[in-house]
Coordinates of C-alpha atoms in Angstrom, one line a residue:
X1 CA -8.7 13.3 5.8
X2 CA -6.8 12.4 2.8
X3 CA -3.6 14.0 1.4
X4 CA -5.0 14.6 -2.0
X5 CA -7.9 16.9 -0.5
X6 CA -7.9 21.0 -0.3
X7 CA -8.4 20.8 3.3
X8 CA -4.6 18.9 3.5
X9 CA -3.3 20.6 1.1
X10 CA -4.2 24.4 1.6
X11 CA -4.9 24.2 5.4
X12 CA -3.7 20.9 7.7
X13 CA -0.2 20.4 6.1
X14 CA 0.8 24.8 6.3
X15 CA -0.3 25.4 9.5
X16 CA 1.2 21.8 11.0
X17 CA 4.8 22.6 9.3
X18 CA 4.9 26.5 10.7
X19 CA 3.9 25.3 14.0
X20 CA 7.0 22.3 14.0
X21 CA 9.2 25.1 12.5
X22 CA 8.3 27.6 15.5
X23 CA 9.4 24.8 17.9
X24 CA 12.7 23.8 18.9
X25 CA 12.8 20.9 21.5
X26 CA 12.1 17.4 19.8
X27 CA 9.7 16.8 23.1
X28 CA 7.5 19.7 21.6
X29 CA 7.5 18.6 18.3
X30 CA 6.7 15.4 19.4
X31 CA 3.6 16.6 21.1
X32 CA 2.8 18.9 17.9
X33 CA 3.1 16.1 15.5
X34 CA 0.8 13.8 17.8
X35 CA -2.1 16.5 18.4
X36 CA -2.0 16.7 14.7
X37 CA -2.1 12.8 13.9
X38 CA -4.9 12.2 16.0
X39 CA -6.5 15.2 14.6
X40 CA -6.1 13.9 11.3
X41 CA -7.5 10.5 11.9
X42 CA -10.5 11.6 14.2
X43 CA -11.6 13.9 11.1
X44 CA -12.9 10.7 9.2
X45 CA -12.8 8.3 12.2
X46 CA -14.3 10.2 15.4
X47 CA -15.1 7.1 17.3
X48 CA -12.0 4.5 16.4
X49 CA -9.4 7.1 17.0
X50 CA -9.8 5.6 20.8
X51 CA -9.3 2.1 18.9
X52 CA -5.9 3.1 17.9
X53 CA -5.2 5.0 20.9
X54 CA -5.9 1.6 22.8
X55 CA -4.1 -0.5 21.0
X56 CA -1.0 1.7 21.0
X57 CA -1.4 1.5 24.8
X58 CA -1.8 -2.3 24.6
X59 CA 1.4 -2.8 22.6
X60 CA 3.3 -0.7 24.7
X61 CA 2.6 -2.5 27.7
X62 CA 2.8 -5.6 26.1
X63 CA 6.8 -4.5 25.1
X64 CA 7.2 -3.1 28.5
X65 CA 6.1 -6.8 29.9
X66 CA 8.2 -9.2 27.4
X67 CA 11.5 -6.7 28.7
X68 CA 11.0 -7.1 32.7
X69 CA 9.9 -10.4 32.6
X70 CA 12.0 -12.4 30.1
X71 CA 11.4 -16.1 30.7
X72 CA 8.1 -15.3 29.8
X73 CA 8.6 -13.7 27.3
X74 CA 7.5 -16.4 24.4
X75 CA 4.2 -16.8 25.8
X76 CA 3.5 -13.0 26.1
X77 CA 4.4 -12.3 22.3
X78 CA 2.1 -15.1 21.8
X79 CA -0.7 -13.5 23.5
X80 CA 0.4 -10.1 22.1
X81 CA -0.1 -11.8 18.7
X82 CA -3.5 -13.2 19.5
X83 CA -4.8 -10.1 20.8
X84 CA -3.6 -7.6 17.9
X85 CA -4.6 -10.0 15.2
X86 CA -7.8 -10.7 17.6
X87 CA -8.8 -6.9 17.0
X88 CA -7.7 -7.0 13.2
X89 CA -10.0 -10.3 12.7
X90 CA -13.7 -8.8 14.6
X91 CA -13.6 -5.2 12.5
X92 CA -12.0 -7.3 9.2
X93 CA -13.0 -10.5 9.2
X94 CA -15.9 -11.0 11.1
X95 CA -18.4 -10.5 8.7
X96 CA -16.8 -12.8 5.9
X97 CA -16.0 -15.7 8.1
X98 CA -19.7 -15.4 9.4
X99 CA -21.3 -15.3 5.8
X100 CA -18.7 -17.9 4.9
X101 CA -20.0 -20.6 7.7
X102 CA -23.5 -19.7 6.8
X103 CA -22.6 -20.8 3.2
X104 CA -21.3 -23.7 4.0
X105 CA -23.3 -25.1 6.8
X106 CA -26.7 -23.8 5.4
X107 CA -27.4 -21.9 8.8
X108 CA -28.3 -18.4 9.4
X109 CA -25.8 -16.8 12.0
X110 CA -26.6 -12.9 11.8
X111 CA -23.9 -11.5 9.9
X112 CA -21.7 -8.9 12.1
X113 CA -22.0 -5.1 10.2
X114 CA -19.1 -3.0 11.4
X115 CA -17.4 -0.5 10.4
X116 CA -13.5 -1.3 8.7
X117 CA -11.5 1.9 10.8
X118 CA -9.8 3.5 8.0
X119 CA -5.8 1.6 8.1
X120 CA -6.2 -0.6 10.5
X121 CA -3.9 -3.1 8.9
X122 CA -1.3 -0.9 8.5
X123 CA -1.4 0.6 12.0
X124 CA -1.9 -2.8 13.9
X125 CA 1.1 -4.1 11.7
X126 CA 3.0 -1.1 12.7
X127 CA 2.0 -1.8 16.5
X128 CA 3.6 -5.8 15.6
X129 CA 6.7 -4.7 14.9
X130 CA 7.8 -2.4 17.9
X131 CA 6.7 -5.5 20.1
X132 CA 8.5 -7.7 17.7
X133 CA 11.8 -5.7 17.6
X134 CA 11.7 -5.6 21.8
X135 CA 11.0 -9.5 21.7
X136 CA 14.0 -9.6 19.7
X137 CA 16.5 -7.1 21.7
X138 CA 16.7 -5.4 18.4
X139 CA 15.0 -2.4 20.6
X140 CA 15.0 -1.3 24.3
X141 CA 11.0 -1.2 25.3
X142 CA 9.9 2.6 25.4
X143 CA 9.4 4.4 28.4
X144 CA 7.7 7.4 26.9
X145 CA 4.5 6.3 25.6
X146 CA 4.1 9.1 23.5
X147 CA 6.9 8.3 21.3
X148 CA 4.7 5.0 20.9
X149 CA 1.5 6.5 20.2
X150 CA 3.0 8.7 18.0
X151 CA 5.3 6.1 15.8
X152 CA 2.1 4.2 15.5
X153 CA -0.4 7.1 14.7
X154 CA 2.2 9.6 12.8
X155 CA -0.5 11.2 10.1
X156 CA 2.0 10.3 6.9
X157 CA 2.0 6.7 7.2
X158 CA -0.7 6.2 9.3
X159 CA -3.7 5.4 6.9
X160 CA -2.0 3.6 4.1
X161 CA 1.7 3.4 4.3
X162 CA 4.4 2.6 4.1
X163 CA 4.6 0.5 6.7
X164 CA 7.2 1.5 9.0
X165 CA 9.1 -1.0 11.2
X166 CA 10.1 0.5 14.7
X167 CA 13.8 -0.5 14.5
X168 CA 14.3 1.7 11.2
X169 CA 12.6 4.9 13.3
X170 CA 13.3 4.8 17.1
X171 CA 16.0 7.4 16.9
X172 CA 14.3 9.7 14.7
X173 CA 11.7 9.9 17.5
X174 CA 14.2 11.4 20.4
X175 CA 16.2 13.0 18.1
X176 CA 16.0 14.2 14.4
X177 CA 17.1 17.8 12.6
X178 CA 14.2 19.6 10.4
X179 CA 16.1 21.6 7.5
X180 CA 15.1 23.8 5.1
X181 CA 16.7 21.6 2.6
X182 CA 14.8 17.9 3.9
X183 CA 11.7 20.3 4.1
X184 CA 12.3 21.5 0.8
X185 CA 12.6 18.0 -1.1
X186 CA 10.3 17.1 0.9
X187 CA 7.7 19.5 -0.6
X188 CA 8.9 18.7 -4.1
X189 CA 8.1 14.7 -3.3
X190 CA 4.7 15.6 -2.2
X191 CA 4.2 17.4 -5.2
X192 CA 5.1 14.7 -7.3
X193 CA 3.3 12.2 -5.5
X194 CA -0.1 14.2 -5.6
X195 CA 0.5 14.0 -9.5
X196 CA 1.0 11.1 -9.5
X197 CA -2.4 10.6 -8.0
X198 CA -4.6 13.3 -8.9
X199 CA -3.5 13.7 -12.9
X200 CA -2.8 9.8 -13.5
X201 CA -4.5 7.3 -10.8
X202 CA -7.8 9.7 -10.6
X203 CA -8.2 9.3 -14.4
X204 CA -7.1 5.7 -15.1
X205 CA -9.8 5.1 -12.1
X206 CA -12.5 6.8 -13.6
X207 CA -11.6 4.2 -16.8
X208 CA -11.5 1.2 -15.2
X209 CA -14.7 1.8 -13.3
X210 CA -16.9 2.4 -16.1
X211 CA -15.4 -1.0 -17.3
X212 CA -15.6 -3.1 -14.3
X213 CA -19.2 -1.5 -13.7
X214 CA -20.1 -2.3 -17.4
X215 CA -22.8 -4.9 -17.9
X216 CA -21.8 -8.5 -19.9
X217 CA -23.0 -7.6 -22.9
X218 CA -20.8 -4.2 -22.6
X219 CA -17.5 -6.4 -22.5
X220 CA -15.9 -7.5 -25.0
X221 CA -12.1 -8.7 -25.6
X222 CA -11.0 -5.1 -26.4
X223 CA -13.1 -3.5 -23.0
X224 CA -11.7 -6.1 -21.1
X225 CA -8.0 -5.4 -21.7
X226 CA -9.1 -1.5 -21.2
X227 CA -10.3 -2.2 -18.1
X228 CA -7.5 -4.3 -16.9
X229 CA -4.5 -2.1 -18.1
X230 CA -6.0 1.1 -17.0
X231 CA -6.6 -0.4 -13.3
X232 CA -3.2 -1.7 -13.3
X233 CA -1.8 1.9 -13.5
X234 CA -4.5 3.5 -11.3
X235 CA -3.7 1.1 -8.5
X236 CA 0.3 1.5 -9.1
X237 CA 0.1 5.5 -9.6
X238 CA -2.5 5.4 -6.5
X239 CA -0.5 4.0 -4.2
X240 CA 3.3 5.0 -5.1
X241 CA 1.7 8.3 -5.0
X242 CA 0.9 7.7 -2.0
X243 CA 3.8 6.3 -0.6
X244 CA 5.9 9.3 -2.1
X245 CA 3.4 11.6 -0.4
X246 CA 4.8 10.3 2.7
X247 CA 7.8 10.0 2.0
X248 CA 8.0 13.6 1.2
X249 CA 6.2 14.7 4.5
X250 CA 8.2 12.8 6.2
X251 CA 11.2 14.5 5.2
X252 CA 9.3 17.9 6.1
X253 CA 9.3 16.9 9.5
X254 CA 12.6 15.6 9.8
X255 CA 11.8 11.4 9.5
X256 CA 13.1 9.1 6.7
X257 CA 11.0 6.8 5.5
X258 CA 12.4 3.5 3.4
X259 CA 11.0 3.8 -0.5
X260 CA 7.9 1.5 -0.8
X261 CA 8.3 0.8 -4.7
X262 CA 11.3 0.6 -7.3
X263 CA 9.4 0.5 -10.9
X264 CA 7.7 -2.9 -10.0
X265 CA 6.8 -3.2 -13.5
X266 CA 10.0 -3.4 -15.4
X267 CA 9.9 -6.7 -13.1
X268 CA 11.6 -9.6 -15.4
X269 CA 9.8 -12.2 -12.8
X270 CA 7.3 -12.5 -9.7
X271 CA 10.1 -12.7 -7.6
X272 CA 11.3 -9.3 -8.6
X273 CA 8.2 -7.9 -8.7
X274 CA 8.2 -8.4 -5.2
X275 CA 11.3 -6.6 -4.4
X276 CA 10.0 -3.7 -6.1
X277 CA 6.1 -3.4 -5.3
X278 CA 4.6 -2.7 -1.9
X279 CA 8.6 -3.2 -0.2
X280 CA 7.3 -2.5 3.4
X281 CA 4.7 -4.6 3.4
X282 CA 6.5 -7.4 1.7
X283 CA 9.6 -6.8 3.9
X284 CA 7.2 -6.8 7.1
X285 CA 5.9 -10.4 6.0
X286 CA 9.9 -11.6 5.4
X287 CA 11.2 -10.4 8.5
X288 CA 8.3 -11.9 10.8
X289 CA 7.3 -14.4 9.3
X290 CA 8.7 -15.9 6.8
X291 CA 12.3 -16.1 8.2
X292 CA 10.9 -17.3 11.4
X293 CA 9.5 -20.2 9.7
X294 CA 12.3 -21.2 8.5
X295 CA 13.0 -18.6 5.1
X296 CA 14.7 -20.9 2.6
X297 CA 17.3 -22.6 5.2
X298 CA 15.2 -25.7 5.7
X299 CA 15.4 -27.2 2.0
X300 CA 13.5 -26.5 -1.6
X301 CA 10.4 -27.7 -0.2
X302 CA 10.0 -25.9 2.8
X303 CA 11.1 -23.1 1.0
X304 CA 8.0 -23.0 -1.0
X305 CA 5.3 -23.9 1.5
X306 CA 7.1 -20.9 3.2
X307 CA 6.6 -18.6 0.4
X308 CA 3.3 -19.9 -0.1
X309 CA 1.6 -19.4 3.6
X310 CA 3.0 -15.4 3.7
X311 CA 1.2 -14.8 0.2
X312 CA -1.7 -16.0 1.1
X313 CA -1.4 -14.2 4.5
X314 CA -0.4 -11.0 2.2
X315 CA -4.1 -11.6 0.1
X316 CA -6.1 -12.0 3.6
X317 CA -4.3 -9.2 4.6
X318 CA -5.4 -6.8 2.1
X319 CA -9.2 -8.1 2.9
X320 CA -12.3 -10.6 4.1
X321 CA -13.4 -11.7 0.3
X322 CA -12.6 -14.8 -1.9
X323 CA -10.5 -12.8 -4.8
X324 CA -7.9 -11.4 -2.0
X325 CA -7.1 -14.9 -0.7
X326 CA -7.0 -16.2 -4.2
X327 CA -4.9 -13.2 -5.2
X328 CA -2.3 -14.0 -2.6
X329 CA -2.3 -17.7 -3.0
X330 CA -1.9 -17.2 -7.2
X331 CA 1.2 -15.2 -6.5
X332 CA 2.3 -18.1 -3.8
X333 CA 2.0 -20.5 -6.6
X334 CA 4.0 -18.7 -9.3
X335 CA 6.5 -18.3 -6.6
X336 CA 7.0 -21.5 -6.0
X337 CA 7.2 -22.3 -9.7
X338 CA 9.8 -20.3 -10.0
X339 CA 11.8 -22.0 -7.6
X340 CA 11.9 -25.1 -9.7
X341 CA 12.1 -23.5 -13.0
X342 CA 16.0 -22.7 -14.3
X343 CA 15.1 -20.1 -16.6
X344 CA 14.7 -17.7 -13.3
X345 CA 17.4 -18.5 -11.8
X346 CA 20.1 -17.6 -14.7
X347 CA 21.5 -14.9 -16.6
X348 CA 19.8 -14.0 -19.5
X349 CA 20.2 -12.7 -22.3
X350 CA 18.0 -9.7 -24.0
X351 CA 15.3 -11.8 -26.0
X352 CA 15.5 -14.0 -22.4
X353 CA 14.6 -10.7 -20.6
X354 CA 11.8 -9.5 -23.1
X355 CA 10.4 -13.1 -22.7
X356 CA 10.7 -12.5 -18.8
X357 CA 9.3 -9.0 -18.2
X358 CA 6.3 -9.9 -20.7
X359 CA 5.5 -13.0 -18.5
X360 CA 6.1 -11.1 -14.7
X361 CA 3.6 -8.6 -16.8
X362 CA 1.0 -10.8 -17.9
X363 CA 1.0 -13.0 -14.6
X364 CA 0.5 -9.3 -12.8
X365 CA -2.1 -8.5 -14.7
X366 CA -4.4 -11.2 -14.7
X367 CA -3.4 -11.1 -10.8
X368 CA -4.7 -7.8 -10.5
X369 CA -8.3 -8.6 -12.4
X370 CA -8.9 -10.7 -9.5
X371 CA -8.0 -7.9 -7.0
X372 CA -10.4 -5.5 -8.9
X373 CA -12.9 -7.8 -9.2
X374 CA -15.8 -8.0 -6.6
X375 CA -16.4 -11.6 -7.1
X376 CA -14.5 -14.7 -8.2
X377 CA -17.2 -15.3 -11.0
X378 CA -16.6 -11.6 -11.7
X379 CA -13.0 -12.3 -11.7
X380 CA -13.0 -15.5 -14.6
X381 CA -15.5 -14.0 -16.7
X382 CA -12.8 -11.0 -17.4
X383 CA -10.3 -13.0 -18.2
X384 CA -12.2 -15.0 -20.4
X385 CA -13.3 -12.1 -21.9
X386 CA -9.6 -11.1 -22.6
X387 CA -8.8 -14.1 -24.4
X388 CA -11.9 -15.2 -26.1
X389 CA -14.0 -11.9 -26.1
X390 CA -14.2 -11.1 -29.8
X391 CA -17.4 -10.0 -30.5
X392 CA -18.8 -6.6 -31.1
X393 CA -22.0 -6.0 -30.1
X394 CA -23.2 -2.0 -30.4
X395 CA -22.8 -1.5 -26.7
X396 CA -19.6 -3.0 -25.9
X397 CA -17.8 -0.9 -29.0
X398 CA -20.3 2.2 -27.4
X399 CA -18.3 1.6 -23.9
X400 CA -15.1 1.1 -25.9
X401 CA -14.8 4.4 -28.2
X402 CA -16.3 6.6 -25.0
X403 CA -13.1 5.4 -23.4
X404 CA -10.7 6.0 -25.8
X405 CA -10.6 10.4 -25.4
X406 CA -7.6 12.3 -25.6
X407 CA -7.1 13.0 -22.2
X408 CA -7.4 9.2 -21.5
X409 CA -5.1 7.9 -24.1
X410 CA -2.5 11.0 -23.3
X411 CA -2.8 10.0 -19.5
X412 CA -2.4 6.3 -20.2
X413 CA 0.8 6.7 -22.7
X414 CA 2.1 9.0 -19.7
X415 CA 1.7 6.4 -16.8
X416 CA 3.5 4.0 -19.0
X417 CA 6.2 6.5 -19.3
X418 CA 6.4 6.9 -15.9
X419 CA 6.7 3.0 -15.2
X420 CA 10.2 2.8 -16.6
X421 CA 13.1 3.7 -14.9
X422 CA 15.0 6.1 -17.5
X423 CA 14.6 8.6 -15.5
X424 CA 17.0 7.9 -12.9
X425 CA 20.0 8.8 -15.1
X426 CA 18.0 11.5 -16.0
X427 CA 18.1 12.3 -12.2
X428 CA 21.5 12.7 -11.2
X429 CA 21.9 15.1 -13.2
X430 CA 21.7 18.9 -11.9
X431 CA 19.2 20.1 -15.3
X432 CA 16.5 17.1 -13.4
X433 CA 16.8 19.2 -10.5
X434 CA 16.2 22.1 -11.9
X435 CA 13.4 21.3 -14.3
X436 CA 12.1 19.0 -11.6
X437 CA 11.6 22.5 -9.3
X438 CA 10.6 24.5 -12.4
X439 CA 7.9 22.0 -12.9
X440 CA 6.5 21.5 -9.3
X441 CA 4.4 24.7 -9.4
X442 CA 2.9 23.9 -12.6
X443 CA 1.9 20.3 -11.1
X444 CA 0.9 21.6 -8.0
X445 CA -1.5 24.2 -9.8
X446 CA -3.1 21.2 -12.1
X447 CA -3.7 19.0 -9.1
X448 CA -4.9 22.4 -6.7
X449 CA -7.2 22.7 -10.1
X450 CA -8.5 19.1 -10.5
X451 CA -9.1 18.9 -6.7
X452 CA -11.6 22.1 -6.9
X453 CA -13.4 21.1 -9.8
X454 CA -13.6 17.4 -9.3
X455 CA -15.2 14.9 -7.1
X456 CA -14.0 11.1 -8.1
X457 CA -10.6 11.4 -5.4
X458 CA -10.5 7.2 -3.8
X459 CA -7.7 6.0 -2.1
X460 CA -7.7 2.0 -3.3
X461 CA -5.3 1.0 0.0
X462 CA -8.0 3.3 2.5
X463 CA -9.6 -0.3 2.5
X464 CA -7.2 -1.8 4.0

């Protein structure tokens, strides 16, 4: 089940939030809010809604272990580490690394086919952290397993995010307040997040397909840029509309949920980017890895390698192909070029800024080709396309004008409206709270309307 979808919208999400408001004692909604998360996950994953269910259970009794028997403690995280990333690598990985030692030892080892369970990485991550957090003392070890199960399998951030860390939401679990006013703003996130996703993301998607999909002779220079611009929004609109989906559903039942993005592309260098795009994720990889390896305490150098091993964890992460790993390890490197270069470590001025954001732009973009891009050769013949593609052959400048409707260049002009931060000014002010409410309905009623009439609704972070 996904949040943009009529049966979440008109049927899970009313009757879910009436039954939490008809219940009083947390225990209760508790149970309530569990019944409903597996429900949610076993309607487009039957069979691995035991896999989470097990792997809750392992975790818990992996932090129940590491608390009673402390001098052994090390060597249990270890295993606990092994284990969840053991489970993460036979559904993720299998397959790639197979195909991968085929390719390169010329043998034919049959080539594992199973099924990716929809958010595995986010869920097993989640799963990391409460075990983490007791390993640390940050957190007593949970009796009640269902406060586990449901942390780990809560149906807002359970299939793509944000990734919640079990220090910032023990408390909320034994005891939180549901108002009319969190429920409220709540609802108006949601709104805006399904707009974001449904009226911007849907539509730059269906663009970038049809130029990802094109044939060579279809691209050309102007295509290429198309294709890459439009899937730069689609992926930004698609997930922050996620995230402040479940944000705002959070809220509804009475959790807080960090933000997971801060208008990552008003980014003036890689560096920033990274505080602003994908925060839980990037936060996850600095809190439990990164520092423990030493963060940037250990010298220049180490700093680096440092950055460099969690990116290119962050691209295998996100999946078993080639263009992820390069993706990570091509934001590791400008990383660590910035770290030696002075101009990103200074104030500067406003031409220094321009010169900044276009770079952090251009570097993102070009990143994100590869991310789209099924193959690495896939990958280099759009960027060569981007720079050296001036040629106009009938079917490329077809493909081109086809693109360039109404709705598509209104919808792109909007998204890039909606990438820059003006509008928090515009926010604290009470007219934005008021138009903001006066336009909800509206939104909600184009989304509702796009939903029934439309099929082309992916989640790009389902994959992961």
């Amino acid at each position: 089940m996904v949040f943009s979808s009529l049966v979440f919208v008109s049927i899970f999400l009313p009757v879910t939030l009436l039954a939490s408001w008809a219940l009083r004692p947390v225990w209760a909604k508790n149970a309530l809010l569990l019944a409903a998360s597996l429900l949610f996950y076993a309607y487009g994953e039957p069979v691995y809604v035991f896999l989470m269910i097990g792997s809750a259970f392992m975790n818990y009794l992996w932090a129940r272990l590491i608390e009673r028997y402390r001098q052994q403690a090390r060597i249990m995280l270890a295993l606990s580490v092994v284990m969840n990333l053991g489970i993460l690598g036979v559904y993720k990985y299998a397959g790639f690394l197979v195909e991968l030692w085929n390719g390169c030892t010329g043998t034919a080892v049959p080539v594992p086919r199973l099924a990716l369970p929809i958010g595995i990485s986010f869920f097993t991550f989640q799963a990391m952290s409460y075990v983490f957090d007791v390993y640390r003392r940050e957190v007593a070890s949970q009796k009640n397993f269902v406060h586990i199960l449901l942390y780990i399998s809560f149906f807002p951030q359970l299939i793509a995010g944000p990734i919640v860390k079990y220090h910032d939401i023990d408390r909320e679990l034994a005891e939180r307040h549901q108002t009319l006013n969190g429920t409220a703003e709540g609802f108006r996130r949601f709104i805006f997040g399904l707009a974001k996703k449904v009226l911007i993301a849907n539509i730059m998607g269906a663009a970038a397909d049809a130029c990802f999909g094109a044939g060579t002779l279809q691209v050309n220079a102007a295509v290429a840029w198309i294709g890459a611009a439009s899937y730069m929004l689609q992926i930004y609109f698609d997930f922050s509309g996620y995230s402040d989906m479940a944000i705002g559903l959070g809220w509804m039942f009475g959790f807080h949920f960090k933000e997971n993005f801060r208008h990552p592309y008003t980014a003036v260098s890689v560096r920033d980017f990274w505080k602003r795009w994908h925060i839980s994720l990037s936060g996850w990889f600095k809190e439990y890895l990164y520092i423990p390896l030493g963060g940037n305490r250990k010298g220049r150098v180490r700093t680096c390698i440092n950055k460099f091993i969690v990116f290119l964890c962050t691209g295998i992460w996100h999946g078993a192909n080639v263009t992820f790993l390069f993706w990570g390890a091509y934001h590791g490197f400008f990383l660590m070029l910035e770290e030696y270069l002075p101009f990103f470590k200074r104030e500067r001025k406003s031409w220094g800024r321009c010169v900044s954001h276009i770079y952090a732009l251009m570097v993102v973009l070009i990143g994100f080709v590869f991310f789209r891009a099924d193959t690495m050769g896939q990958g280099l013949f759009w960027v060569r396309e981007m720079f050296t593609g001036f040629h106009f052959e009938p079917e490329a400048m077809r493909l081109c004008l086809s693109l360039l409707t109404p709705l598509n260049i209104t919808v792109f002009a909007a998204g890039i409206a909606a990438c820059l931060p003006f509008g928090e000014r515009f926010r604290e002010k009470k007219a934005a709270m008021v138009f903001s409410w006066a336009v909800s309905p509206l939104l909600l009623f184009l989304c509702m309307l796009s939903l029934a009439g439309g099929t082309y609704n992916p989640f790009i972070y389902f994959r992961f």
